[in-house]
């Protein structure tokens, strides 16, 4: 996932699966997932949580804020206390 599109003024919820380099869903039991490295206008408006960590599935919810604009980005980060791994940047396209 590298781009998501939202309608101006709308909230968004999406689901995804964290995969390894071979495309296999990862068992991330014991890991946390958070948003990371987001534009200041997005701070506090994005929530990431596990649906089923054993299958690597998660949801991301983005609450609309009027300061948001097209082209902003954020990353997801997983951590197990000793290792942190972040996703590529996810760009938000506002239409």
PDB file of N, CA and C in Angstrom, residues 10-68:
ATOM      1  N   UNK A  10     -14.326  13.341   4.907  1.00  0.00           N
ATOM      2  CA  UNK A  10     -14.753  11.995   5.305  1.00  0.00           C
ATOM      3  C   UNK A  10     -13.692  11.286   6.133  1.00  0.00           C
ATOM      4  N   UNK A  11     -14.146  10.432   7.031  1.00  0.00           N
ATOM      5  CA  UNK A  11     -13.259   9.532   7.759  1.00  0.00           C
ATOM      6  C   UNK A  11     -12.982   8.321   6.878  1.00  0.00           C
ATOM      7  N   UNK A  12     -11.974   7.560   7.238  1.00  0.00           N
ATOM      8  CA  UNK A  12     -11.606   6.384   6.451  1.00  0.00           C
ATOM      9  C   UNK A  12     -11.169   5.271   7.380  1.00  0.00           C
ATOM     10  N   UNK A  13     -11.621   4.052   7.109  1.00  0.00           N
ATOM     11  CA  UNK A  13     -11.119   2.863   7.787  1.00  0.00           C
ATOM     12  C   UNK A  13     -10.687   1.875   6.714  1.00  0.00           C
ATOM     13  N   UNK A  14      -9.485   1.338   6.860  1.00  0.00           N
ATOM     14  CA  UNK A  14      -8.997   0.348   5.908  1.00  0.00           C
ATOM     15  C   UNK A  14      -8.379  -0.810   6.675  1.00  0.00           C
ATOM     16  N   UNK A  15      -8.307  -1.944   6.024  1.00  0.00           N
ATOM     17  CA  UNK A  15      -7.667  -3.112   6.618  1.00  0.00           C
ATOM     18  C   UNK A  15      -6.497  -3.532   5.744  1.00  0.00           C
ATOM     19  N   UNK A  16      -5.533  -4.185   6.353  1.00  0.00           N
ATOM     20  CA  UNK A  16      -4.376  -4.652   5.612  1.00  0.00           C
ATOM     21  C   UNK A  16      -3.734  -5.831   6.314  1.00  0.00           C
ATOM     22  N   UNK A  17      -2.731  -6.383   5.684  1.00  0.00           N
ATOM     23  CA  UNK A  17      -1.975  -7.493   6.243  1.00  0.00           C
ATOM     24  C   UNK A  17      -0.489  -7.180   6.132  1.00  0.00           C
ATOM     25  N   UNK A  18       0.221  -7.294   7.245  1.00  0.00           N
ATOM     26  CA  UNK A  18       1.674  -7.083   7.253  1.00  0.00           C
ATOM     27  C   UNK A  18       2.316  -8.350   6.708  1.00  0.00           C
ATOM     28  N   UNK A  19       3.119  -8.204   5.665  1.00  0.00           N
ATOM     29  CA  UNK A  19       3.711  -9.362   4.991  1.00  0.00           C
ATOM     30  C   UNK A  19       5.237  -9.285   4.995  1.00  0.00           C
ATOM     31  N   UNK A  20       5.866 -10.440   4.916  1.00  0.00           N
ATOM     32  CA  UNK A  20       7.327 -10.474   4.822  1.00  0.00           C
ATOM     33  C   UNK A  20       7.750 -10.231   3.369  1.00  0.00           C
ATOM     34  N   UNK A  21       9.050 -10.290   3.111  1.00  0.00           N
ATOM     35  CA  UNK A  21       9.579 -10.006   1.774  1.00  0.00           C
ATOM     36  C   UNK A  21       9.068 -10.976   0.716  1.00  0.00           C
ATOM     37  N   UNK A  22       8.622 -12.168   1.138  1.00  0.00           N
ATOM     38  CA  UNK A  22       8.095 -13.158   0.198  1.00  0.00           C
ATOM     39  C   UNK A  22       6.592 -13.034  -0.010  1.00  0.00           C
ATOM     40  N   UNK A  23       5.959 -12.073   0.675  1.00  0.00           N
ATOM     41  CA  UNK A  23       4.521 -11.874   0.526  1.00  0.00           C
ATOM     42  C   UNK A  23       3.677 -12.712   1.472  1.00  0.00           C
ATOM     43  N   UNK A  24       4.318 -13.390   2.414  1.00  0.00           N
ATOM     44  CA  UNK A  24       3.606 -14.239   3.370  1.00  0.00           C
ATOM     45  C   UNK A  24       3.172 -13.423   4.574  1.00  0.00           C
ATOM     46  N   UNK A  25       1.907 -13.577   4.991  1.00  0.00           N
ATOM     47  CA  UNK A  25       1.411 -12.892   6.192  1.00  0.00           C
ATOM     48  C   UNK A  25       2.262 -13.309   7.383  1.00  0.00           C
ATOM     49  N   UNK A  26       2.609 -12.342   8.221  1.00  0.00           N
ATOM     50  CA  UNK A  26       3.490 -12.605   9.357  1.00  0.00           C
ATOM     51  C   UNK A  26       2.700 -12.802  10.645  1.00  0.00           C
ATOM     52  N   UNK A  27       3.182 -13.680  11.513  1.00  0.00           N
ATOM     53  CA  UNK A  27       2.625 -13.823  12.855  1.00  0.00           C
ATOM     54  C   UNK A  27       3.283 -12.763  13.720  1.00  0.00           C
ATOM     55  N   UNK A  28       2.520 -11.754  14.100  1.00  0.00           N
ATOM     56  CA  UNK A  28       3.055 -10.629  14.867  1.00  0.00           C
ATOM     57  C   UNK A  28       2.496 -10.589  16.283  1.00  0.00           C
ATOM     58  N   UNK A  29       2.174 -11.756  16.797  1.00  0.00           N
ATOM     59  CA  UNK A  29       1.737 -11.871  18.180  1.00  0.00           C
ATOM     60  C   UNK A  29       2.821 -11.281  19.082  1.00  0.00           C
ATOM     61  N   UNK A  30       2.422 -10.401  19.994  1.00  0.00           N
ATOM     62  CA  UNK A  30       3.368  -9.761  20.900  1.00  0.00           C
ATOM     63  C   UNK A  30       3.945  -8.456  20.371  1.00  0.00           C
ATOM     64  N   UNK A  31       3.630  -8.117  19.135  1.00  0.00           N
ATOM     65  CA  UNK A  31       4.091  -6.861  18.547  1.00  0.00           C
ATOM     66  C   UNK A  31       2.994  -5.812  18.701  1.00  0.00           C
ATOM     67  N   UNK A  32       3.374  -4.551  18.726  1.00  0.00           N
ATOM     68  CA  UNK A  32       2.415  -3.454  18.693  1.00  0.00           C
ATOM     69  C   UNK A  32       2.442  -2.838  17.303  1.00  0.00           C
ATOM     70  N   UNK A  33       1.371  -2.152  16.950  1.00  0.00           N
ATOM     71  CA  UNK A  33       1.315  -1.425  15.675  1.00  0.00           C
ATOM     72  C   UNK A  33       0.824  -0.017  15.960  1.00  0.00           C
ATOM     73  N   UNK A  34       1.485   0.971  15.372  1.00  0.00           N
ATOM     74  CA  UNK A  34       1.134   2.373  15.566  1.00  0.00           C
ATOM     75  C   UNK A  34       1.352   3.134  14.259  1.00  0.00           C
ATOM     76  N   UNK A  35       0.751   4.322  14.180  1.00  0.00           N
ATOM     77  CA  UNK A  35       1.090   5.215  13.076  1.00  0.00           C
ATOM     78  C   UNK A  35       2.402   5.909  13.448  1.00  0.00           C
ATOM     79  N   UNK A  36       3.124   6.359  12.431  1.00  0.00           N
ATOM     80  CA  UNK A  36       4.470   6.864  12.651  1.00  0.00           C
ATOM     81  C   UNK A  36       4.820   7.840  11.536  1.00  0.00           C
ATOM     82  N   UNK A  37       5.581   8.861  11.873  1.00  0.00           N
ATOM     83  CA  UNK A  37       6.174   9.754  10.869  1.00  0.00           C
ATOM     84  C   UNK A  37       5.117  10.461  10.027  1.00  0.00           C
ATOM     85  N   UNK A  38       3.963  10.757  10.625  1.00  0.00           N
ATOM     86  CA  UNK A  38       2.893  11.434   9.889  1.00  0.00           C
ATOM     87  C   UNK A  38       3.045  12.943   9.908  1.00  0.00           C
ATOM     88  N   UNK A  39       2.470  13.583   8.924  1.00  0.00           N
ATOM     89  CA  UNK A  39       2.444  15.033   8.858  1.00  0.00           C
ATOM     90  C   UNK A  39       1.762  15.572  10.114  1.00  0.00           C
ATOM     91  N   UNK A  40       2.180  16.744  10.564  1.00  0.00           N
ATOM     92  CA  UNK A  40       1.634  17.339  11.793  1.00  0.00           C
ATOM     93  C   UNK A  40       0.109  17.470  11.747  1.00  0.00           C
ATOM     94  N   UNK A  41      -0.459  17.709  10.575  1.00  0.00           N
ATOM     95  CA  UNK A  41      -1.913  17.846  10.443  1.00  0.00           C
ATOM     96  C   UNK A  41      -2.647  16.535  10.692  1.00  0.00           C
ATOM     97  N   UNK A  42      -1.919  15.429  10.677  1.00  0.00           N
ATOM     98  CA  UNK A  42      -2.530  14.121  10.870  1.00  0.00           C
ATOM     99  C   UNK A  42      -2.391  13.618  12.306  1.00  0.00           C
ATOM    100  N   UNK A  43      -1.521  14.258  13.083  1.00  0.00           N
ATOM    101  CA  UNK A  43      -1.241  13.795  14.437  1.00  0.00           C
ATOM    102  C   UNK A  43      -2.518  13.699  15.259  1.00  0.00           C
ATOM    103  N   UNK A  44      -2.715  12.567  15.900  1.00  0.00           N
ATOM    104  CA  UNK A  44      -3.891  12.340  16.728  1.00  0.00           C
ATOM    105  C   UNK A  44      -5.129  11.930  15.959  1.00  0.00           C
ATOM    106  N   UNK A  45      -5.046  11.872  14.633  1.00  0.00           N
ATOM    107  CA  UNK A  45      -6.206  11.538  13.811  1.00  0.00           C
ATOM    108  C   UNK A  45      -6.100  10.158  13.162  1.00  0.00           C
ATOM    109  N   UNK A  46      -5.005   9.448  13.411  1.00  0.00           N
ATOM    110  CA  UNK A  46      -4.815   8.119  12.841  1.00  0.00           C
ATOM    111  C   UNK A  46      -4.659   7.117  13.977  1.00  0.00           C
ATOM    112  N   UNK A  47      -5.368   6.007  13.866  1.00  0.00           N
ATOM    113  CA  UNK A  47      -5.275   4.921  14.836  1.00  0.00           C
ATOM    114  C   UNK A  47      -5.035   3.625  14.079  1.00  0.00           C
ATOM    115  N   UNK A  48      -4.058   2.869  14.527  1.00  0.00           N
ATOM    116  CA  UNK A  48      -3.786   1.550  13.951  1.00  0.00           C
ATOM    117  C   UNK A  48      -3.939   0.516  15.059  1.00  0.00           C
ATOM    118  N   UNK A  49      -4.561  -0.612  14.730  1.00  0.00           N
ATOM    119  CA  UNK A  49      -4.702  -1.685  15.720  1.00  0.00           C
ATOM    120  C   UNK A  49      -4.771  -3.031  15.018  1.00  0.00           C
ATOM    121  N   UNK A  50      -4.411  -4.058  15.758  1.00  0.00           N
ATOM    122  CA  UNK A  50      -4.465  -5.404  15.217  1.00  0.00           C
ATOM    123  C   UNK A  50      -5.896  -5.902  15.149  1.00  0.00           C
ATOM    124  N   UNK A  51      -6.239  -6.555  14.064  1.00  0.00           N
ATOM    125  CA  UNK A  51      -7.468  -7.339  13.961  1.00  0.00           C
ATOM    126  C   UNK A  51      -7.143  -8.750  14.437  1.00  0.00           C
ATOM    127  N   UNK A  52      -6.045  -9.301  13.909  1.00  0.00           N
ATOM    128  CA  UNK A  52      -5.557 -10.619  14.307  1.00  0.00           C
ATOM    129  C   UNK A  52      -4.036 -10.620  14.129  1.00  0.00           C
ATOM    130  N   UNK A  53      -3.323 -10.332  15.209  1.00  0.00           N
ATOM    131  CA  UNK A  53      -1.865 -10.235  15.128  1.00  0.00           C
ATOM    132  C   UNK A  53      -1.235 -11.542  14.660  1.00  0.00           C
ATOM    133  N   UNK A  54      -1.851 -12.684  14.981  1.00  0.00           N
ATOM    134  CA  UNK A  54      -1.273 -13.964  14.566  1.00  0.00           C
ATOM    135  C   UNK A  54      -1.300 -14.139  13.049  1.00  0.00           C
ATOM    136  N   UNK A  55      -2.151 -13.371  12.374  1.00  0.00           N
ATOM    137  CA  UNK A  55      -2.230 -13.400  10.911  1.00  0.00           C
ATOM    138  C   UNK A  55      -1.686 -12.108  10.283  1.00  0.00           C
ATOM    139  N   UNK A  56      -1.214 -11.178  11.132  1.00  0.00           N
ATOM    140  CA  UNK A  56      -0.663  -9.916  10.650  1.00  0.00           C
ATOM    141  C   UNK A  56      -1.697  -8.937  10.132  1.00  0.00           C
ATOM    142  N   UNK A  57      -2.983  -9.144  10.433  1.00  0.00           N
ATOM    143  CA  UNK A  57      -4.024  -8.256   9.903  1.00  0.00           C
ATOM    144  C   UNK A  57      -4.294  -7.100  10.866  1.00  0.00           C
ATOM    145  N   UNK A  58      -4.510  -5.931  10.293  1.00  0.00           N
ATOM    146  CA  UNK A  58      -4.694  -4.707  11.071  1.00  0.00           C
ATOM    147  C   UNK A  58      -5.746  -3.822  10.423  1.00  0.00           C
ATOM    148  N   UNK A  59      -6.220  -2.848  11.196  1.00  0.00           N
ATOM    149  CA  UNK A  59      -7.056  -1.783  10.659  1.00  0.00           C
ATOM    150  C   UNK A  59      -6.378  -0.450  10.932  1.00  0.00           C
ATOM    151  N   UNK A  60      -6.612   0.483  10.054  1.00  0.00           N
ATOM    152  CA  UNK A  60      -6.178   1.857  10.236  1.00  0.00           C
ATOM    153  C   UNK A  60      -7.417   2.729  10.087  1.00  0.00           C
ATOM    154  N   UNK A  61      -7.643   3.577  11.063  1.00  0.00           N
ATOM    155  CA  UNK A  61      -8.766   4.516  11.014  1.00  0.00           C
ATOM    156  C   UNK A  61      -8.193   5.928  10.986  1.00  0.00           C
ATOM    157  N   UNK A  62      -8.670   6.725  10.052  1.00  0.00           N
ATOM    158  CA  UNK A  62      -8.248   8.110   9.955  1.00  0.00           C
ATOM    159  C   UNK A  62      -9.470   9.000  10.110  1.00  0.00           C
ATOM    160  N   UNK A  63      -9.457   9.814  11.146  1.00  0.00           N
ATOM    161  CA  UNK A  63     -10.536  10.772  11.381  1.00  0.00           C
ATOM    162  C   UNK A  63     -10.201  12.053  10.616  1.00  0.00           C
ATOM    163  N   UNK A  64     -11.162  12.553   9.847  1.00  0.00           N
ATOM    164  CA  UNK A  64     -10.934  13.760   9.061  1.00  0.00           C
ATOM    165  C   UNK A  64     -10.656  14.948   9.970  1.00  0.00           C
ATOM    166  N   UNK A  65      -9.739  15.804   9.541  1.00  0.00           N
ATOM    167  CA  UNK A  65      -9.464  17.099  10.176  1.00  0.00           C
ATOM    168  C   UNK A  65      -9.350  18.118   9.051  1.00  0.00           C
ATOM    169  N   UNK A  66      -9.905  19.300   9.241  1.00  0.00           N
ATOM    170  CA  UNK A  66      -9.918  20.305   8.175  1.00  0.00           C
ATOM    171  C   UNK A  66      -8.521  20.735   7.722  1.00  0.00           C
ATOM    172  N   UNK A  67      -7.511  20.526   8.559  1.00  0.00           N
ATOM    173  CA  UNK A  67      -6.144  20.906   8.184  1.00  0.00           C
ATOM    174  C   UNK A  67      -5.500  19.905   7.227  1.00  0.00           C
ATOM    175  N   UNK A  68      -6.138  18.762   6.984  1.00  0.00           N
ATOM    176  CA  UNK A  68      -5.563  17.755   6.091  1.00  0.00           C
ATOM    177  C   UNK A  68      -5.615  18.222   4.639  1.00  0.00           C
TER     178      UNK A  68
END
